[in-house]
Coordinates of C-alpha atoms in Angstrom, one line a residue:
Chain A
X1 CA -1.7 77.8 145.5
X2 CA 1.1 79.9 147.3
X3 CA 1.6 83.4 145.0
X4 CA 4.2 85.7 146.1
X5 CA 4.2 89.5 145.5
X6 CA 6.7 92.4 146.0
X7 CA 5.6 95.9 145.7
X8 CA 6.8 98.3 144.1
X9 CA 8.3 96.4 141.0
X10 CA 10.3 99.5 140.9
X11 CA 12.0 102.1 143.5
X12 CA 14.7 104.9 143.3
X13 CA 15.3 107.0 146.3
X14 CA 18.0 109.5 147.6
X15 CA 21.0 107.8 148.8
X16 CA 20.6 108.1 152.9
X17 CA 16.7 107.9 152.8
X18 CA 15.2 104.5 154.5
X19 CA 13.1 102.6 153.5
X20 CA 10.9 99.4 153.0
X21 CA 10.6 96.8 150.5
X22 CA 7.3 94.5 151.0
X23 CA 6.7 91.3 149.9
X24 CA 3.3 89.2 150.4
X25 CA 1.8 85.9 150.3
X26 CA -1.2 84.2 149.7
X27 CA -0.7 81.1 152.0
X28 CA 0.8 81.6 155.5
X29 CA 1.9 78.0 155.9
X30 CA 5.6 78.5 155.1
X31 CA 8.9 77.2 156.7
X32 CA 11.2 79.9 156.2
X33 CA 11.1 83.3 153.8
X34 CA 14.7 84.5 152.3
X35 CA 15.7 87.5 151.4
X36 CA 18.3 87.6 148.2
X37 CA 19.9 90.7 146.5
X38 CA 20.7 90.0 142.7
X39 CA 23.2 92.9 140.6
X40 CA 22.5 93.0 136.8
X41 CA 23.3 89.5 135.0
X42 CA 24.6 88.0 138.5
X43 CA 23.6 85.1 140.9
X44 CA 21.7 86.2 144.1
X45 CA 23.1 86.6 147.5
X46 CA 20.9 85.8 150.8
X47 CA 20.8 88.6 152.5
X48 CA 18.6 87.8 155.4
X49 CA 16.7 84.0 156.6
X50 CA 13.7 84.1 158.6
X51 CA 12.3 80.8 159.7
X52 CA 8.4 80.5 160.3
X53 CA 9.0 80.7 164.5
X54 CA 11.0 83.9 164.1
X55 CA 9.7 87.4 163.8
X56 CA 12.7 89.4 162.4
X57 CA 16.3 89.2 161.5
X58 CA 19.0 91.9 161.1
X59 CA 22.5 92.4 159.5
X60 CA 24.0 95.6 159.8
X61 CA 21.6 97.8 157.9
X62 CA 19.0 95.7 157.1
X63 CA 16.4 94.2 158.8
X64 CA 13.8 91.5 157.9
X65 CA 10.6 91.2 159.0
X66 CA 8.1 88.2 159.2
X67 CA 4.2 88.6 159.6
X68 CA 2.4 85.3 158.8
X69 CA -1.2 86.0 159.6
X70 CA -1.0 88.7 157.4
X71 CA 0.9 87.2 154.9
X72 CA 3.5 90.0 154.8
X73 CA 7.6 90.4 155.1
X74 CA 9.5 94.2 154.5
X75 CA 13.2 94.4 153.7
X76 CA 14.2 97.9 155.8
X77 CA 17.0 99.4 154.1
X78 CA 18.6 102.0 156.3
X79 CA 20.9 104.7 155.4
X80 CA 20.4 103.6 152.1
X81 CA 23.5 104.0 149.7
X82 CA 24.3 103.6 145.9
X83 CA 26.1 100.3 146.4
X84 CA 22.6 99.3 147.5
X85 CA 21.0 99.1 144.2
X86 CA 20.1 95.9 142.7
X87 CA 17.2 93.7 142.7
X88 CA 16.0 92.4 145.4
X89 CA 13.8 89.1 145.9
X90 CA 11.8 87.8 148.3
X91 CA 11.7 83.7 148.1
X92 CA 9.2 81.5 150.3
X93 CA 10.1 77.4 151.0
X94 CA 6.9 75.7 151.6
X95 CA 6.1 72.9 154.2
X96 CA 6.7 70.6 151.3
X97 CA 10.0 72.6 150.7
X98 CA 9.1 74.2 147.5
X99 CA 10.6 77.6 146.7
X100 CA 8.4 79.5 145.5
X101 CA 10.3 83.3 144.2
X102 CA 8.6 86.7 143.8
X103 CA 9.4 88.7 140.9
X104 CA 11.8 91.5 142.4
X105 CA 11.8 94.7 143.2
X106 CA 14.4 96.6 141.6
X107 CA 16.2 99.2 144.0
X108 CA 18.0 102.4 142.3
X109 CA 19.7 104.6 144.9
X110 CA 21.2 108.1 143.3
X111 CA 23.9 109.9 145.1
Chain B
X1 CA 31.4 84.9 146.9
X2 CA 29.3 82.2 147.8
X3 CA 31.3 79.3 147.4
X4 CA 29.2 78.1 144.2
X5 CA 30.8 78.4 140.9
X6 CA 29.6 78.6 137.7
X7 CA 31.2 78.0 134.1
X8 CA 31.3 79.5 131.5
X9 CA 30.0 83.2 132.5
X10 CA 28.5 83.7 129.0
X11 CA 27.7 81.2 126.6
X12 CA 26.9 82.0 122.8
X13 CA 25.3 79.1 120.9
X14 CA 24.0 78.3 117.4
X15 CA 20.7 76.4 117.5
X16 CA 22.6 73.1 116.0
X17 CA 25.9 73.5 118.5
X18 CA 26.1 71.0 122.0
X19 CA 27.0 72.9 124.9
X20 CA 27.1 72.1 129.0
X21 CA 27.4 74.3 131.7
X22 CA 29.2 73.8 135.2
X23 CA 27.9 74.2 138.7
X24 CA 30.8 73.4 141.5
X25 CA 30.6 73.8 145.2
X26 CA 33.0 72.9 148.3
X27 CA 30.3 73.6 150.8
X28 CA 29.9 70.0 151.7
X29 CA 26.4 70.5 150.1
X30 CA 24.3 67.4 149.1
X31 CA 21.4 69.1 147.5
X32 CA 22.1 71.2 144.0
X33 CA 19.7 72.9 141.9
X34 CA 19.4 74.5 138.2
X35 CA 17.4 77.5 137.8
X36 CA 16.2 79.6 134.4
X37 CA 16.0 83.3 135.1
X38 CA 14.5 84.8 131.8
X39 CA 13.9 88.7 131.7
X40 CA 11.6 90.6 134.1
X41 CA 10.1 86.5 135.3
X42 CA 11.0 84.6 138.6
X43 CA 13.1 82.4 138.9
X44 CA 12.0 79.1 137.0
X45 CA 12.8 75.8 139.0
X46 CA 14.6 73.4 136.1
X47 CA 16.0 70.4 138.3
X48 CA 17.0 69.4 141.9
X49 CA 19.7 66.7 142.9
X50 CA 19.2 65.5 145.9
X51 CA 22.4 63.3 147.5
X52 CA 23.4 63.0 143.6
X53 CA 19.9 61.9 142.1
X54 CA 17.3 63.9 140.6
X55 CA 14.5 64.4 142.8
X56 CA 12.7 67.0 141.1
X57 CA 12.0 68.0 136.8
X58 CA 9.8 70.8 136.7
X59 CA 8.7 69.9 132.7
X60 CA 11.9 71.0 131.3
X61 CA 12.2 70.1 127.3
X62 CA 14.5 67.4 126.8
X63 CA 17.2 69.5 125.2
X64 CA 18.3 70.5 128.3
X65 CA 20.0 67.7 130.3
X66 CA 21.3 67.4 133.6
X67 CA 24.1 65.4 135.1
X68 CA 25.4 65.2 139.0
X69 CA 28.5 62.9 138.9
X70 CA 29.1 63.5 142.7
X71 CA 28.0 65.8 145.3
X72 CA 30.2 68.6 144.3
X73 CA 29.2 68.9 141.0
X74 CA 26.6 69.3 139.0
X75 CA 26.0 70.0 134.6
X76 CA 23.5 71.0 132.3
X77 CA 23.8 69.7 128.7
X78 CA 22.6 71.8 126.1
X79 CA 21.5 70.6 122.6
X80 CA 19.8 71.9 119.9
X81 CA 18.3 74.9 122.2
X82 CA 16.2 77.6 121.0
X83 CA 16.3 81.6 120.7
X84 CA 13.7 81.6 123.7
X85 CA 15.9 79.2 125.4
X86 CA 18.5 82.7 126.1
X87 CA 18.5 83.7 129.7
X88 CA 20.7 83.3 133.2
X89 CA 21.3 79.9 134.4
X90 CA 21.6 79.7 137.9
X91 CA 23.1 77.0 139.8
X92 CA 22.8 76.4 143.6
X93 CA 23.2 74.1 146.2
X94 CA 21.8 73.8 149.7
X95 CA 22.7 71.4 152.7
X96 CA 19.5 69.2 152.3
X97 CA 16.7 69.7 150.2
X98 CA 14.4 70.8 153.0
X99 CA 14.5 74.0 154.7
X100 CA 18.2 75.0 154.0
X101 CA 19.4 78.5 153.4
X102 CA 20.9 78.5 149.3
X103 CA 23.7 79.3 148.0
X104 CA 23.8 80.6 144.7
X105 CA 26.4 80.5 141.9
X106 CA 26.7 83.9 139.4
X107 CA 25.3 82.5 137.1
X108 CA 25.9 81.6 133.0
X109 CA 24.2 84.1 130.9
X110 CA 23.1 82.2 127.6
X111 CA 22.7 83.5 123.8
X112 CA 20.9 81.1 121.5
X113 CA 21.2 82.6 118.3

């Protein structure tokens, strides 16, 4: 059974620090991982879609990575700033197209 | 903004009242999805419409009850819900059910009291 994990639950960082967000699972046999951000009481917005033949993706600051064999993704934040924080989730699709959503990690970055 | 909207934003319910919320998208999208988002849990799969029928009911009580009239649109009907029933209800929709990217609406936060 797939199981995804994000470490830490938790985070707060100096705004301008980088830094990495991970996410792992226990079953490499995915289509596509998805990166979301999600603000207090809102929906989530993708940030980032990897597909299972890619290795990374970027948009502007951020940048996704995609390790199957070791059942790992990071989120890189960089130049991170306080309109950054939120919670952000990491959300596998299956082969059989299930989603299957870890539980966050919630990002505070103080000015 | 994703191009998913949701209505109401928040929702305050007796346990006796009948309620529905509203999912709409213009994204040409033929797959649409309910989601429960209770605090500090994942995201719970509720229901999936798939070119307007219901593919997919991940044991969701009968007092929630979902409707897709077309492609655009989709409903949950409420009734007789339960304290433990408050959370965010997220709609979404995707081009396919497959490997699509979602789109996510904000989302109705919901009170049962």
């Amino acid at each position: 059974k797939q199981e995804v994990t994000q470490i830490p639950a938790a985070l707060s960082v100096p705004e301008g620090e980088n830094l990495v967000l991970n996410c792992s699972f226990t079953d490499s046999a995915i289509y596509n991982l998805q990166w979301f951000r999600q603000d207090p009481g809102k929906g989530l917005t993708s940030l980032l879609l990897i597909q299972s033949s890619q290795r990374e993706q970027t948009s502007g600051r951020l940048n996704a990575s995609l390790d199957k064999s070791s059942g790992r993704s990071t989120l890189y934040i960089a130049a991170s700033q306080p309109g950054d924080s939120a919670t952000y989730l990491c959300v596998l699709r299956g082969n059989t197209g299930k989603l299957i959503f870890g539980q966050g990690t919630t990002l505070q970055v103080k000015p | 903004e994703t191009g998913v909207t949701q209505t109401p934003r928040h929702l305050v319910m007796g346990m006796t009242n009948k309620k529905s919320l509203k999912c709409e998208q213009h994204l040409g999208h033929n797959a649409m999805y309910w989601y429960k988002q209770s605090a500090k849990k994942p995201l719970e799969l509720m229901f999936v419409y798939s070119l307007e029928e219901r593919v997919e009911n991940n044991s969701v009580p009968s007092r929630f009850s979902p409707e897709c009239p077309n492609s655009s649109h989709l409903f949950l009907h409420l009734h007789t819900l339960q304290p433990e029933d408050s959370a965010l209800y997220l709609c979404a929709s995707s081009h396919g059910q497959g490997a699509e990217k979602l789109f996510f609406g904000s989302g109705t936060q919901l009170s049962v009291l």
